[in-house]
Amino acid sequence: PSMKIKYYARGSMRGFIKKAFRDGYWIILSEKAYLRHKIPLYFILYILFIPIFLYTNNFFKLNLFVIYLLPFFIYLFFSVYFSIKDGKSWGKFFLLFFFPLLHFSYGIGSLKGIIDKYVFKKNK
């Protein structure tokens, strides 16, 4: 059988961000999220809570600072790796910008979905 697929890319940066945000939001409300859908959310929560731990814990400050930076270095490494691997010529540079933008927007959308679902009791 023959199949045709049409893909509609967003025409602007704002459209791209809104799409990622909505995807993150609705995957939480749909309750069909697998682990791979939740990783951007976990990353956003990590970014939000680690500074609090760093601020309140003087004894382990250096160790926590290293722990805080480790995921960023891992993410940076994989962003560079996949940008080089998957990008085309000068587009590789733009992927370095779009990967974090996609993941942060998706994660923030997921966080808003959780807040709406469990704090404001919104369902679909």
Short mmCIF file of N, CA and C in Angstrom, two decimals:
data_model
loop_
_atom_site.label_atom_id
_atom_site.label_comp_id
_atom_site.label_asym_id
_atom_site.label_seq_id
_atom_site.Cartn_x
_atom_site.Cartn_y
_atom_site.Cartn_z
N PRO A 1 0.82 -1.20 0.00
CA PRO A 1 0.00 0.00 0.00
C PRO A 1 0.87 1.26 0.00
N SER A 2 0.36 2.26 -0.62
CA SER A 2 1.06 3.54 -0.71
C SER A 2 0.46 4.51 0.31
N MET A 3 1.35 5.25 0.94
CA MET A 3 0.90 6.20 1.96
C MET A 3 1.56 7.54 1.71
N LYS A 4 0.78 8.60 1.86
CA LYS A 4 1.32 9.94 1.75
C LYS A 4 1.15 10.64 3.08
N ILE A 5 2.17 11.35 3.46
CA ILE A 5 2.15 12.08 4.72
C ILE A 5 2.47 13.54 4.44
N LYS A 6 1.69 14.42 5.04
CA LYS A 6 1.97 15.85 4.95
C LYS A 6 2.39 16.32 6.33
N TYR A 7 3.50 17.01 6.37
CA TYR A 7 4.00 17.54 7.63
C TYR A 7 3.96 19.05 7.53
N TYR A 8 3.34 19.68 8.50
CA TYR A 8 3.22 21.13 8.52
C TYR A 8 4.19 21.71 9.55
N ALA A 9 5.28 22.24 9.09
CA ALA A 9 6.25 22.87 9.97
C ALA A 9 5.73 24.24 10.40
N ARG A 10 6.07 24.63 11.59
CA ARG A 10 5.67 25.95 12.07
C ARG A 10 6.44 27.01 11.32
N GLY A 11 5.77 28.09 10.99
CA GLY A 11 6.36 29.14 10.17
C GLY A 11 7.15 30.18 10.95
N SER A 12 7.12 30.08 12.28
CA SER A 12 7.82 31.08 13.08
C SER A 12 8.37 30.44 14.34
N MET A 13 9.28 31.12 14.97
CA MET A 13 9.84 30.66 16.23
C MET A 13 8.74 30.59 17.29
N ARG A 14 7.88 31.58 17.30
CA ARG A 14 6.79 31.60 18.28
C ARG A 14 5.86 30.39 18.08
N GLY A 15 5.56 30.06 16.84
CA GLY A 15 4.73 28.90 16.55
C GLY A 15 5.39 27.60 17.00
N PHE A 16 6.69 27.51 16.81
CA PHE A 16 7.46 26.35 17.23
C PHE A 16 7.39 26.19 18.76
N ILE A 17 7.58 27.28 19.48
CA ILE A 17 7.55 27.25 20.94
C ILE A 17 6.14 26.90 21.44
N LYS A 18 5.12 27.50 20.84
CA LYS A 18 3.74 27.22 21.25
C LYS A 18 3.38 25.76 21.02
N LYS A 19 3.82 25.20 19.90
CA LYS A 19 3.55 23.79 19.60
C LYS A 19 4.20 22.88 20.64
N ALA A 20 5.46 23.13 20.95
CA ALA A 20 6.16 22.30 21.94
C ALA A 20 5.49 22.43 23.32
N PHE A 21 5.12 23.65 23.69
CA PHE A 21 4.44 23.89 24.96
C PHE A 21 3.13 23.12 25.02
N ARG A 22 2.33 23.22 23.98
CA ARG A 22 1.03 22.52 23.94
C ARG A 22 1.21 21.01 23.95
N ASP A 23 2.20 20.52 23.23
CA ASP A 23 2.45 19.07 23.23
C ASP A 23 2.78 18.59 24.64
N GLY A 24 3.63 19.33 25.35
CA GLY A 24 3.96 18.97 26.73
C GLY A 24 2.76 19.05 27.64
N TYR A 25 1.94 20.07 27.45
CA TYR A 25 0.75 20.27 28.28
C TYR A 25 -0.24 19.12 28.09
N TRP A 26 -0.56 18.81 26.85
CA TRP A 26 -1.61 17.83 26.59
C TRP A 26 -1.17 16.40 26.83
N ILE A 27 0.12 16.12 26.74
CA ILE A 27 0.56 14.75 27.02
C ILE A 27 0.34 14.42 28.49
N ILE A 28 0.47 15.41 29.35
CA ILE A 28 0.21 15.20 30.78
C ILE A 28 -1.28 15.03 31.04
N LEU A 29 -2.09 15.87 30.45
CA LEU A 29 -3.53 15.78 30.66
C LEU A 29 -4.13 14.51 30.05
N SER A 30 -3.51 14.00 29.00
CA SER A 30 -4.05 12.81 28.34
C SER A 30 -3.76 11.53 29.11
N GLU A 31 -2.82 11.58 30.04
CA GLU A 31 -2.40 10.42 30.84
C GLU A 31 -1.83 9.30 29.98
N LYS A 32 -1.35 9.60 28.80
CA LYS A 32 -0.74 8.61 27.91
C LYS A 32 0.76 8.83 27.81
N ALA A 33 1.33 9.50 28.77
CA ALA A 33 2.74 9.87 28.71
C ALA A 33 3.63 8.69 29.13
N TYR A 34 4.60 8.40 28.31
CA TYR A 34 5.63 7.43 28.65
C TYR A 34 6.81 8.18 29.26
N LEU A 35 7.80 7.46 29.73
CA LEU A 35 8.96 8.08 30.35
C LEU A 35 9.60 9.12 29.44
N ARG A 36 9.73 8.82 28.16
CA ARG A 36 10.39 9.76 27.24
C ARG A 36 9.62 11.08 27.12
N HIS A 37 8.32 11.05 27.38
CA HIS A 37 7.52 12.28 27.36
C HIS A 37 7.73 13.11 28.62
N LYS A 38 8.14 12.45 29.69
CA LYS A 38 8.26 13.13 30.98
C LYS A 38 9.66 13.66 31.26
N ILE A 39 10.64 13.23 30.50
CA ILE A 39 12.02 13.66 30.76
C ILE A 39 12.19 15.18 30.69
N PRO A 40 11.62 15.89 29.70
CA PRO A 40 11.74 17.35 29.73
C PRO A 40 11.13 17.97 30.99
N LEU A 41 10.04 17.40 31.49
CA LEU A 41 9.44 17.87 32.74
C LEU A 41 10.40 17.67 33.90
N TYR A 42 11.00 16.49 33.99
CA TYR A 42 11.95 16.22 35.07
C TYR A 42 13.14 17.17 35.01
N PHE A 43 13.56 17.50 33.82
CA PHE A 43 14.68 18.42 33.65
C PHE A 43 14.31 19.82 34.14
N ILE A 44 13.11 20.27 33.82
CA ILE A 44 12.64 21.58 34.29
C ILE A 44 12.53 21.59 35.81
N LEU A 45 11.97 20.53 36.39
CA LEU A 45 11.87 20.46 37.86
C LEU A 45 13.25 20.46 38.49
N TYR A 46 14.17 19.77 37.88
CA TYR A 46 15.55 19.73 38.36
C TYR A 46 16.16 21.13 38.36
N ILE A 47 15.96 21.84 37.28
CA ILE A 47 16.50 23.20 37.15
C ILE A 47 15.87 24.12 38.20
N LEU A 48 14.60 23.93 38.50
CA LEU A 48 13.91 24.78 39.46
C LEU A 48 14.31 24.48 40.91
N PHE A 49 14.52 23.22 41.25
CA PHE A 49 14.74 22.85 42.65
C PHE A 49 16.19 22.81 43.09
N ILE A 50 17.11 22.54 42.21
CA ILE A 50 18.52 22.46 42.62
C ILE A 50 19.02 23.79 43.19
N PRO A 51 18.68 24.96 42.64
CA PRO A 51 19.15 26.20 43.27
C PRO A 51 18.67 26.35 44.71
N ILE A 52 17.49 25.85 45.00
CA ILE A 52 16.99 25.92 46.38
C ILE A 52 17.88 25.06 47.29
N PHE A 53 18.22 23.87 46.83
CA PHE A 53 19.10 23.00 47.62
C PHE A 53 20.49 23.61 47.77
N LEU A 54 20.98 24.23 46.72
CA LEU A 54 22.29 24.87 46.81
C LEU A 54 22.28 26.01 47.81
N TYR A 55 21.22 26.77 47.81
CA TYR A 55 21.11 27.92 48.70
C TYR A 55 20.98 27.50 50.17
N THR A 56 20.26 26.43 50.43
CA THR A 56 19.97 26.05 51.81
C THR A 56 20.98 25.09 52.42
N ASN A 57 21.89 24.54 51.64
CA ASN A 57 22.81 23.54 52.16
C ASN A 57 24.25 23.99 51.95
N ASN A 58 24.87 24.57 52.98
CA ASN A 58 26.24 25.07 52.87
C ASN A 58 27.29 23.97 52.89
N PHE A 59 27.04 22.91 53.65
CA PHE A 59 28.05 21.86 53.81
C PHE A 59 28.35 21.15 52.49
N PHE A 60 27.33 20.86 51.72
CA PHE A 60 27.50 20.11 50.48
C PHE A 60 27.46 21.01 49.25
N LYS A 61 27.66 22.30 49.44
CA LYS A 61 27.49 23.25 48.35
C LYS A 61 28.33 22.89 47.11
N LEU A 62 29.61 22.59 47.28
CA LEU A 62 30.47 22.28 46.15
C LEU A 62 30.00 21.01 45.44
N ASN A 63 29.71 19.97 46.21
CA ASN A 63 29.25 18.72 45.61
C ASN A 63 27.92 18.91 44.88
N LEU A 64 27.01 19.67 45.48
CA LEU A 64 25.73 19.92 44.82
C LEU A 64 25.92 20.77 43.57
N PHE A 65 26.87 21.68 43.61
CA PHE A 65 27.12 22.50 42.43
C PHE A 65 27.59 21.63 41.27
N VAL A 66 28.47 20.69 41.56
CA VAL A 66 28.94 19.75 40.52
C VAL A 66 27.77 18.91 40.02
N ILE A 67 26.95 18.42 40.94
CA ILE A 67 25.78 17.64 40.55
C ILE A 67 24.82 18.49 39.72
N TYR A 68 24.70 19.74 40.09
CA TYR A 68 23.81 20.66 39.35
C TYR A 68 24.28 20.85 37.91
N LEU A 69 25.58 20.96 37.73
CA LEU A 69 26.11 21.20 36.39
C LEU A 69 26.21 19.94 35.53
N LEU A 70 26.32 18.79 36.13
CA LEU A 70 26.50 17.55 35.39
C LEU A 70 25.42 17.31 34.34
N PRO A 71 24.12 17.42 34.66
CA PRO A 71 23.12 17.22 33.61
C PRO A 71 23.22 18.24 32.48
N PHE A 72 23.64 19.47 32.79
CA PHE A 72 23.81 20.47 31.73
C PHE A 72 24.92 20.06 30.77
N PHE A 73 26.02 19.55 31.32
CA PHE A 73 27.11 19.11 30.46
C PHE A 73 26.71 17.89 29.64
N ILE A 74 25.97 16.99 30.23
CA ILE A 74 25.48 15.82 29.49
C ILE A 74 24.54 16.28 28.38
N TYR A 75 23.62 17.18 28.72
CA TYR A 75 22.68 17.69 27.72
C TYR A 75 23.43 18.43 26.61
N LEU A 76 24.39 19.24 26.99
CA LEU A 76 25.18 19.97 26.00
C LEU A 76 25.92 19.01 25.08
N PHE A 77 26.51 17.98 25.66
CA PHE A 77 27.22 16.99 24.86
C PHE A 77 26.29 16.36 23.83
N PHE A 78 25.12 15.89 24.27
CA PHE A 78 24.20 15.24 23.33
C PHE A 78 23.59 16.22 22.34
N SER A 79 23.38 17.46 22.75
CA SER A 79 22.90 18.47 21.80
C SER A 79 23.90 18.69 20.67
N VAL A 80 25.16 18.82 21.05
CA VAL A 80 26.21 18.99 20.04
C VAL A 80 26.31 17.74 19.17
N TYR A 81 26.30 16.59 19.80
CA TYR A 81 26.43 15.33 19.07
C TYR A 81 25.31 15.18 18.03
N PHE A 82 24.06 15.36 18.45
CA PHE A 82 22.95 15.17 17.52
C PHE A 82 22.83 16.31 16.52
N SER A 83 23.27 17.50 16.88
CA SER A 83 23.29 18.60 15.91
C SER A 83 24.26 18.29 14.78
N ILE A 84 25.41 17.77 15.12
CA ILE A 84 26.41 17.42 14.11
C ILE A 84 25.94 16.21 13.32
N LYS A 85 25.41 15.23 14.00
CA LYS A 85 24.98 13.98 13.36
C LYS A 85 23.79 14.20 12.43
N ASP A 86 22.80 14.96 12.88
CA ASP A 86 21.55 15.08 12.14
C ASP A 86 21.41 16.35 11.31
N GLY A 87 22.22 17.34 11.58
CA GLY A 87 22.08 18.62 10.89
C GLY A 87 22.69 18.61 9.50
N LYS A 88 22.25 19.52 8.71
CA LYS A 88 22.77 19.71 7.35
C LYS A 88 23.53 21.04 7.31
N SER A 89 24.76 21.01 6.93
CA SER A 89 25.65 22.17 6.77
C SER A 89 25.44 23.21 7.87
N TRP A 90 25.04 24.43 7.52
CA TRP A 90 24.91 25.50 8.50
C TRP A 90 23.72 25.29 9.43
N GLY A 91 22.81 24.38 9.08
CA GLY A 91 21.67 24.08 9.94
C GLY A 91 22.08 23.44 11.25
N LYS A 92 23.30 22.87 11.29
CA LYS A 92 23.80 22.27 12.52
C LYS A 92 23.88 23.29 13.64
N PHE A 93 24.24 24.50 13.29
CA PHE A 93 24.31 25.58 14.29
C PHE A 93 22.93 25.86 14.88
N PHE A 94 21.90 25.89 14.03
CA PHE A 94 20.56 26.20 14.49
C PHE A 94 19.98 25.08 15.37
N LEU A 95 20.37 23.84 15.10
CA LEU A 95 19.89 22.74 15.93
C LEU A 95 20.37 22.89 17.37
N LEU A 96 21.56 23.44 17.55
CA LEU A 96 22.06 23.68 18.91
C LEU A 96 21.14 24.62 19.69
N PHE A 97 20.46 25.49 18.99
CA PHE A 97 19.53 26.43 19.60
C PHE A 97 18.13 25.80 19.74
N PHE A 98 17.71 25.05 18.71
CA PHE A 98 16.35 24.51 18.69
C PHE A 98 16.15 23.33 19.63
N PHE A 99 17.16 22.48 19.84
CA PHE A 99 17.00 21.36 20.77
C PHE A 99 16.63 21.85 22.17
N PRO A 100 17.40 22.76 22.77
CA PRO A 100 17.00 23.23 24.11
C PRO A 100 15.67 23.97 24.11
N LEU A 101 15.41 24.75 23.08
CA LEU A 101 14.16 25.47 22.99
C LEU A 101 12.97 24.51 22.99
N LEU A 102 13.07 23.44 22.21
CA LEU A 102 12.03 22.43 22.16
C LEU A 102 11.84 21.77 23.53
N HIS A 103 12.93 21.35 24.14
CA HIS A 103 12.82 20.62 25.39
C HIS A 103 12.36 21.49 26.56
N PHE A 104 12.83 22.71 26.63
CA PHE A 104 12.39 23.62 27.69
C PHE A 104 10.91 23.97 27.51
N SER A 105 10.48 24.27 26.30
CA SER A 105 9.07 24.60 26.05
C SER A 105 8.18 23.42 26.38
N TYR A 106 8.58 22.23 25.96
CA TYR A 106 7.82 21.01 26.24
C TYR A 106 7.75 20.77 27.74
N GLY A 107 8.86 20.90 28.43
CA GLY A 107 8.90 20.68 29.88
C GLY A 107 8.06 21.68 30.65
N ILE A 108 8.10 22.93 30.25
CA ILE A 108 7.29 23.96 30.92
C ILE A 108 5.81 23.71 30.65
N GLY A 109 5.48 23.28 29.44
CA GLY A 109 4.10 22.91 29.14
C GLY A 109 3.63 21.75 30.00
N SER A 110 4.49 20.77 30.20
CA SER A 110 4.15 19.62 31.06
C SER A 110 3.95 20.07 32.50
N LEU A 111 4.79 20.97 32.97
CA LEU A 111 4.65 21.49 34.33
C LEU A 111 3.32 22.22 34.49
N LYS A 112 2.96 23.02 33.50
CA LYS A 112 1.66 23.71 33.55
C LYS A 112 0.52 22.69 33.52
N GLY A 113 0.67 21.62 32.75
CA GLY A 113 -0.34 20.57 32.71
C GLY A 113 -0.54 19.93 34.08
N ILE A 114 0.56 19.67 34.78
CA ILE A 114 0.47 19.08 36.12
C ILE A 114 -0.20 20.04 37.09
N ILE A 115 0.18 21.30 37.02
CA ILE A 115 -0.43 22.31 37.90
C ILE A 115 -1.92 22.42 37.62
N ASP A 116 -2.30 22.49 36.35
CA ASP A 116 -3.72 22.59 36.01
C ASP A 116 -4.49 21.34 36.44
N LYS A 117 -3.88 20.18 36.27
CA LYS A 117 -4.56 18.93 36.57
C LYS A 117 -4.71 18.69 38.07
N TYR A 118 -3.63 18.91 38.82
CA TYR A 118 -3.66 18.53 40.23
C TYR A 118 -3.94 19.69 41.19
N VAL A 119 -3.63 20.91 40.79
CA VAL A 119 -3.89 22.06 41.66
C VAL A 119 -5.25 22.67 41.33
N PHE A 120 -5.49 22.91 40.05
CA PHE A 120 -6.74 23.55 39.63
C PHE A 120 -7.80 22.55 39.20
N LYS A 121 -7.47 21.26 39.26
CA LYS A 121 -8.42 20.16 38.98
C LYS A 121 -9.05 20.25 37.60
N LYS A 122 -8.27 20.68 36.60
CA LYS A 122 -8.75 20.71 35.22
C LYS A 122 -8.51 19.35 34.58
N ASN A 123 -9.47 18.89 33.85
CA ASN A 123 -9.31 17.66 33.08
C ASN A 123 -9.76 17.92 31.65
N LYS A 124 -8.85 17.76 30.76
CA LYS A 124 -9.09 17.89 29.31
C LYS A 124 -9.98 19.03 29.04
#
